[in-house]
Coordinates of C-alpha atoms in Angstrom, one line a residue:
D1 CA 68.7 -24.5 2.2
F2 CA 69.7 -21.0 0.9
D3 CA 68.7 -22.0 -2.6
R4 CA 65.4 -23.4 -1.5
E5 CA 64.6 -20.2 0.6
Y6 CA 65.6 -18.0 -2.4
I7 CA 63.4 -19.9 -4.9
A8 CA 60.4 -20.0 -2.5
K9 CA 60.5 -16.2 -1.8
K10 CA 61.3 -15.0 -5.3
F11 CA 58.8 -17.1 -7.2
D12 CA 56.0 -17.6 -4.5
V13 CA 56.3 -21.4 -4.7
V14 CA 56.7 -24.3 -2.2
A15 CA 60.3 -25.4 -2.6
V16 CA 61.2 -28.9 -1.3
H17 CA 64.6 -30.6 -1.2
V18 CA 64.2 -34.3 -0.6
F19 CA 66.7 -36.2 1.5
Y20 CA 66.5 -39.2 -0.8
H21 CA 68.1 -42.6 -0.6
C22 CA 71.9 -42.4 -1.0
F23 CA 71.8 -38.6 -0.9
C24 CA 75.2 -38.5 0.8
T25 CA 77.6 -39.6 -2.0
R26 CA 80.0 -36.7 -1.9
Q27 CA 82.2 -35.1 0.8
S28 CA 80.3 -32.7 3.0
V29 CA 81.3 -30.0 5.5
D30 CA 78.6 -31.5 7.8
Q31 CA 80.1 -34.6 9.3
K32 CA 76.7 -36.4 9.7
Y33 CA 76.3 -36.3 5.9
N34 CA 79.9 -37.3 5.2
P35 CA 80.6 -40.7 3.7
K36 CA 83.6 -42.8 4.9
L37 CA 86.6 -43.8 2.8
I38 CA 86.8 -47.5 3.4
P39 CA 89.3 -49.7 1.4
N40 CA 88.7 -53.3 0.6
Q41 CA 91.3 -56.0 0.9
D42 CA 92.7 -55.4 -2.6
D43 CA 92.9 -51.7 -1.9
L44 CA 94.9 -52.3 1.3
E45 CA 97.3 -54.7 -0.5
R46 CA 97.9 -52.1 -3.1
I47 CA 98.6 -49.2 -0.8
N48 CA 100.8 -51.3 1.4
G49 CA 102.8 -52.5 -1.6
I50 CA 103.2 -48.8 -2.6
L51 CA 104.3 -47.9 0.9
K52 CA 107.1 -50.5 0.6
N53 CA 108.1 -49.3 -2.9
I54 CA 108.5 -45.7 -1.7
N55 CA 110.5 -46.5 1.4
L56 CA 107.5 -46.1 3.8
G57 CA 107.4 -49.8 4.7
H58 CA 107.3 -49.0 8.4
L59 CA 103.8 -47.8 7.9
L60 CA 100.9 -50.3 7.5
A61 CA 97.6 -49.2 6.2
N62 CA 94.4 -50.7 7.5
E63 CA 90.7 -49.8 7.3
D64 CA 90.9 -47.5 10.3
N65 CA 94.0 -45.4 9.3
F66 CA 93.7 -45.4 5.5
E67 CA 92.9 -41.7 5.3
Q68 CA 95.7 -40.8 7.6
I69 CA 98.2 -42.7 5.5
I70 CA 97.5 -40.7 2.3
P71 CA 99.3 -37.5 3.4
F72 CA 102.5 -39.5 4.0
I73 CA 102.3 -40.9 0.4
E74 CA 101.6 -37.4 -0.9
Q75 CA 104.7 -36.0 0.9
R76 CA 106.9 -38.8 -0.2
A77 CA 105.7 -38.5 -3.8
G78 CA 106.7 -34.8 -3.7
E79 CA 110.2 -35.7 -2.5
I80 CA 110.6 -38.3 -5.2
K81 CA 109.6 -35.7 -7.9
Q82 CA 111.9 -33.1 -6.4
A83 CA 114.8 -35.5 -6.7
G84 CA 114.0 -35.9 -10.4
L85 CA 113.3 -39.6 -10.1
V86 CA 109.9 -39.5 -11.8
D87 CA 108.1 -37.1 -14.1
E88 CA 106.2 -34.3 -12.4
S89 CA 103.0 -35.3 -14.0
Q90 CA 103.0 -38.8 -12.5
K91 CA 100.6 -39.7 -9.7
I92 CA 100.2 -42.7 -7.4
E93 CA 96.8 -44.3 -8.0
L94 CA 94.8 -45.5 -4.9
F95 CA 91.3 -46.9 -4.7
C96 CA 88.6 -47.3 -2.0
D97 CA 84.9 -47.5 -1.3
F98 CA 82.9 -44.4 -0.5
V99 CA 80.4 -45.6 2.1
P100 CA 77.4 -43.3 2.7
P101 CA 76.0 -42.9 6.3
N102 CA 72.7 -44.4 7.6
G103 CA 73.3 -47.8 5.8
D104 CA 72.7 -46.3 2.4
Y105 CA 74.1 -47.7 -0.8
Q106 CA 74.0 -46.8 -4.5
N107 CA 70.8 -48.2 -6.0
Y108 CA 71.0 -45.7 -8.9
G109 CA 67.8 -43.8 -9.5
I110 CA 64.8 -45.9 -8.6
M111 CA 64.8 -45.7 -4.8
A112 CA 65.7 -42.0 -4.9
A113 CA 62.9 -41.3 -7.4
I114 CA 60.4 -43.2 -5.3
D115 CA 61.5 -41.2 -2.2
H116 CA 60.6 -38.0 -4.1
I117 CA 57.1 -39.2 -4.8
N118 CA 56.6 -40.4 -1.3
A119 CA 57.8 -37.0 0.0
L120 CA 55.2 -35.3 -2.2
K121 CA 52.4 -37.6 -1.0
D122 CA 53.4 -37.0 2.6
L123 CA 53.4 -33.2 2.0
V124 CA 50.0 -33.2 0.5
K125 CA 48.6 -35.4 3.3
R126 CA 49.8 -32.8 5.8
F127 CA 48.9 -29.8 3.7
P128 CA 45.9 -30.8 1.5
K129 CA 45.7 -27.4 -0.3
F130 CA 49.0 -28.2 -2.0
A131 CA 47.3 -31.1 -3.9
D132 CA 46.1 -29.0 -6.8
L133 CA 49.3 -27.1 -7.3
P134 CA 51.4 -27.9 -10.3
K135 CA 54.4 -30.2 -9.4
I136 CA 57.8 -29.3 -11.0
Y137 CA 61.0 -31.3 -10.5
G138 CA 64.4 -30.1 -11.4
G139 CA 68.2 -30.3 -10.9
G140 CA 71.6 -30.7 -12.5
S141 CA 73.4 -33.9 -13.5
Y142 CA 72.1 -36.7 -11.3
G143 CA 69.3 -34.3 -10.1
G144 CA 68.3 -33.8 -13.7
Y145 CA 68.3 -37.5 -14.3
L146 CA 66.1 -38.1 -11.2
S147 CA 63.6 -35.5 -12.4
L148 CA 63.3 -37.2 -15.8
L149 CA 63.0 -40.6 -14.1
I150 CA 60.3 -39.4 -11.7
A151 CA 58.3 -38.3 -14.9
K152 CA 58.8 -41.9 -16.1
I153 CA 57.7 -43.8 -13.0
A154 CA 54.9 -41.5 -11.9
P155 CA 53.9 -39.2 -14.7
W156 CA 50.5 -38.4 -13.1
Y157 CA 52.4 -36.6 -10.3
V158 CA 54.5 -34.4 -12.7
D159 CA 53.6 -31.2 -14.5
G160 CA 57.1 -29.9 -15.3
V161 CA 60.7 -30.9 -15.5
I162 CA 63.7 -28.5 -15.5
D163 CA 66.9 -30.4 -16.2
N164 CA 70.6 -29.5 -16.6
S165 CA 72.8 -32.2 -18.1
G166 CA 70.9 -35.2 -16.8
V167 CA 71.8 -38.5 -18.5
C168 CA 69.3 -40.3 -20.6
L169 CA 70.9 -43.7 -20.1
P170 CA 72.2 -45.1 -16.8
F171 CA 75.9 -44.3 -16.2
L172 CA 77.3 -47.8 -15.6
A173 CA 80.3 -46.6 -13.7
C174 CA 77.9 -45.6 -10.9
I175 CA 76.4 -49.1 -10.9
L176 CA 79.3 -51.4 -11.7
G177 CA 82.2 -49.2 -10.9
R178 CA 84.4 -51.8 -9.3
E179 CA 83.8 -54.4 -11.9
M180 CA 84.5 -51.8 -14.6
N181 CA 87.6 -50.6 -12.8
Q182 CA 86.1 -47.1 -13.1
G183 CA 85.7 -44.9 -10.1
E184 CA 82.7 -42.5 -10.0
F185 CA 85.0 -39.6 -9.1
Y186 CA 88.4 -39.0 -7.5
F187 CA 90.3 -36.8 -5.1
E188 CA 93.8 -35.9 -5.9
G189 CA 96.9 -34.0 -4.8
S190 CA 100.0 -33.2 -6.7
G191 CA 101.4 -36.7 -6.1
H192 CA 98.4 -39.0 -5.8
R193 CA 94.9 -39.7 -7.1
L194 CA 92.3 -41.5 -5.0
Y195 CA 89.5 -43.2 -7.1
C196 CA 86.3 -43.7 -5.1
F197 CA 83.5 -46.3 -5.7
V198 CA 80.2 -45.4 -3.9
Y199 CA 79.2 -48.5 -2.0
K200 CA 76.8 -50.7 -3.8
Y201 CA 75.5 -54.3 -4.1
W202 CA 75.1 -54.6 -7.9
T203 CA 77.2 -57.1 -9.7
R204 CA 77.4 -58.8 -13.1
N205 CA 77.9 -62.1 -11.4
I206 CA 74.9 -64.0 -12.8
N207 CA 74.8 -66.3 -9.7
S208 CA 74.4 -63.4 -7.3
S209 CA 71.0 -62.2 -6.0
Y210 CA 72.3 -58.7 -6.7
Y211 CA 72.9 -59.5 -10.4
F212 CA 72.4 -56.3 -12.5
G213 CA 70.5 -57.7 -15.5
D214 CA 69.4 -56.1 -18.7
E215 CA 65.9 -55.5 -17.1
N216 CA 67.5 -53.4 -14.3
Y217 CA 69.2 -51.3 -16.9
L218 CA 66.1 -50.8 -19.1
I219 CA 63.9 -49.6 -16.2
R220 CA 66.4 -46.9 -15.4
A221 CA 66.8 -45.8 -19.1
I222 CA 64.9 -42.6 -19.9
L223 CA 65.6 -43.0 -23.7
N224 CA 63.5 -46.0 -24.4
S225 CA 61.0 -45.5 -27.2
N226 CA 58.6 -48.2 -26.0
H227 CA 58.6 -46.9 -22.4
L228 CA 58.2 -43.4 -23.6
K229 CA 55.0 -44.3 -25.4
I230 CA 53.6 -46.0 -22.3
Q231 CA 54.5 -42.9 -20.3
A232 CA 52.8 -40.6 -22.8
N233 CA 49.6 -42.7 -22.7
I234 CA 49.3 -42.0 -19.0
D235 CA 50.2 -38.3 -19.3
S236 CA 51.5 -36.3 -22.3
D237 CA 50.9 -32.9 -20.7
I238 CA 54.2 -32.6 -18.9
V239 CA 56.4 -29.6 -19.8
F240 CA 60.1 -30.5 -20.3
S241 CA 63.0 -28.1 -20.5
S242 CA 66.7 -29.1 -20.6
Y243 CA 70.1 -27.6 -21.0
H244 CA 72.9 -29.7 -22.4
S245 CA 76.4 -29.1 -23.8
I246 CA 77.4 -30.6 -27.1
Q247 CA 80.8 -31.2 -25.6
D248 CA 79.4 -33.2 -22.6
I249 CA 81.5 -36.3 -22.2
G250 CA 79.8 -37.7 -19.1
A251 CA 76.3 -37.5 -20.6
P252 CA 76.4 -37.8 -24.4
V253 CA 74.4 -35.0 -26.0
Q254 CA 73.1 -37.2 -28.9
N255 CA 71.0 -39.2 -26.4
K256 CA 69.4 -36.0 -25.1
I257 CA 68.7 -34.9 -28.7
E258 CA 67.0 -38.2 -29.5
L259 CA 65.0 -38.1 -26.2
Y260 CA 63.6 -34.6 -27.0
K261 CA 62.7 -35.7 -30.5
C262 CA 60.7 -38.5 -28.9
Y263 CA 59.1 -36.2 -26.4
Q264 CA 58.0 -33.8 -29.2
E265 CA 56.7 -36.6 -31.4
L266 CA 54.6 -37.9 -28.5
G267 CA 53.0 -34.5 -28.0
Y268 CA 54.9 -33.1 -25.1
D269 CA 55.9 -29.5 -24.8
A270 CA 59.6 -30.1 -24.8
T271 CA 62.5 -27.6 -25.2
L272 CA 66.1 -28.6 -25.4
H273 CA 68.7 -25.8 -25.1
L274 CA 71.9 -27.0 -26.8
I275 CA 75.0 -25.2 -25.7
K276 CA 77.2 -25.4 -28.7
D277 CA 80.4 -23.4 -28.3
E278 CA 82.3 -20.7 -26.4
S279 CA 79.9 -18.1 -27.8
D280 CA 77.2 -19.6 -25.5
V281 CA 79.4 -19.3 -22.4
D282 CA 78.4 -16.0 -20.7
G283 CA 80.4 -16.5 -17.5
R284 CA 77.3 -16.0 -15.3
F285 CA 74.6 -18.4 -16.3
I286 CA 76.7 -20.8 -18.4
K287 CA 80.3 -20.9 -17.3
S288 CA 81.7 -24.0 -19.1
L289 CA 81.1 -26.4 -21.9
E290 CA 81.8 -29.3 -19.6
H291 CA 79.2 -31.7 -18.1
G292 CA 76.9 -29.6 -15.9
L293 CA 77.9 -26.3 -17.6
R294 CA 79.1 -25.2 -14.1
M295 CA 75.5 -23.9 -13.8
T296 CA 74.1 -23.6 -10.3
D297 CA 70.6 -24.9 -9.5
R298 CA 69.8 -21.3 -8.4
A299 CA 70.7 -20.0 -11.8
L300 CA 68.8 -22.8 -13.6
F301 CA 65.6 -22.1 -11.7
R302 CA 66.0 -18.3 -11.9
K303 CA 66.1 -18.7 -15.7
E304 CA 63.6 -21.4 -16.4
L305 CA 61.1 -21.4 -13.5
P306 CA 59.2 -18.2 -14.5
L307 CA 58.8 -19.6 -18.0
M308 CA 57.6 -22.9 -16.6
L309 CA 55.1 -21.3 -14.2
E310 CA 53.7 -19.2 -17.0
K311 CA 53.0 -22.3 -19.1
L312 CA 51.4 -24.0 -16.1
Q313 CA 49.4 -21.0 -15.0
G314 CA 45.8 -21.9 -14.2
R315 CA 46.5 -25.6 -14.4
K316 CA 44.8 -27.8 -11.8
S317 CA 47.1 -30.7 -10.9
F318 CA 44.9 -33.2 -9.2
M319 CA 46.4 -35.9 -7.0
Q320 CA 44.8 -39.0 -8.5
E321 CA 46.1 -42.5 -7.7
N322 CA 47.3 -44.5 -10.7
S323 CA 49.8 -47.1 -11.8
I324 CA 52.2 -47.7 -14.7
S325 CA 53.8 -50.9 -16.0
Y326 CA 57.0 -51.2 -18.1
P327 CA 58.0 -54.5 -19.7
C328 CA 61.7 -55.0 -19.4
G329 CA 63.0 -58.2 -20.9
N330 CA 61.2 -61.1 -19.1
K331 CA 60.1 -58.9 -16.2
V332 CA 57.4 -56.3 -15.8
F333 CA 58.1 -53.3 -13.4
T334 CA 54.9 -51.8 -12.1
F335 CA 54.9 -48.5 -10.1
K336 CA 51.6 -48.0 -8.3
D337 CA 50.0 -46.0 -5.6
V338 CA 49.3 -47.9 -2.4
G339 CA 47.7 -45.7 0.2
D340 CA 50.1 -43.0 1.3
K341 CA 53.1 -44.2 -0.7
I342 CA 54.1 -45.5 -4.2
E343 CA 55.4 -49.0 -4.5
L344 CA 57.4 -51.0 -7.1
E345 CA 56.2 -54.5 -7.9
I346 CA 58.4 -56.6 -10.1
I347 CA 56.7 -59.5 -11.9
N348 CA 58.6 -62.3 -13.5

């Protein structure tokens, strides 16, 4: 809220933060936004086995007390290290689901992007004068990815994108984390590490109705030359600006370099700021060479929004209904305006 108010006042813009699908995927100081740590049966069997092995067998972990058990494990791990029985660097590994409130689940990208467009359409319906204003989307990491994805699924509602470290290809750990045995993130103490999997339905079980097929991957990929050509045929006037570290492990920089080459070849005004080494780290705007650059959204917009607004000055951004179709394997994904919302139709 503070960032939104700051941006609106400083740059004389309407600043909107969308409460999109599966927004609550990290711990929050506000309880209503806080996901729950819920172990599955395998997780419980693991933690109860650990409890027995470290002489805490009188404790029995279940779905309700899982979080309360962890401090006992942390304390016991510290005692074992102090006794010199294990190396100081060793940690007990635990696993659990991270379940968002409101029945949300990790769809990865599409539903969240649609929510942004529907929020725009609702805003313009209530405040018609906003319709002609340029529409700029931006954010860091997943927020950057969503901004790029919105430009893919509804380019006629996008004038500018400001991105920090967004991925160009879907991060499979966020989609198939359990099946890849790769948590999306973890919490840790000196003696334990808790890997979390945001709750989702996707699976690679081909017999499941939630099977994550190649087509589901392709529609979420920003770096797709065929799709980029389709996007540009609808609207090639979008202004793109991105920051990305060459040392980014979470979002490989080569993909972003290739994406921006495609944008430029298709006629877009596209600028990629590559952060190459420590000489680019100023401690204020760019604070790290890691994923996200430890750059705040406020700093990102303070730097790039004036430049974007200058490029878009005088542009009329008309709200005109449209549709776009992307072939993905043996399916076609069509995003289209239907009244006061945008819908996705999947045709086999």
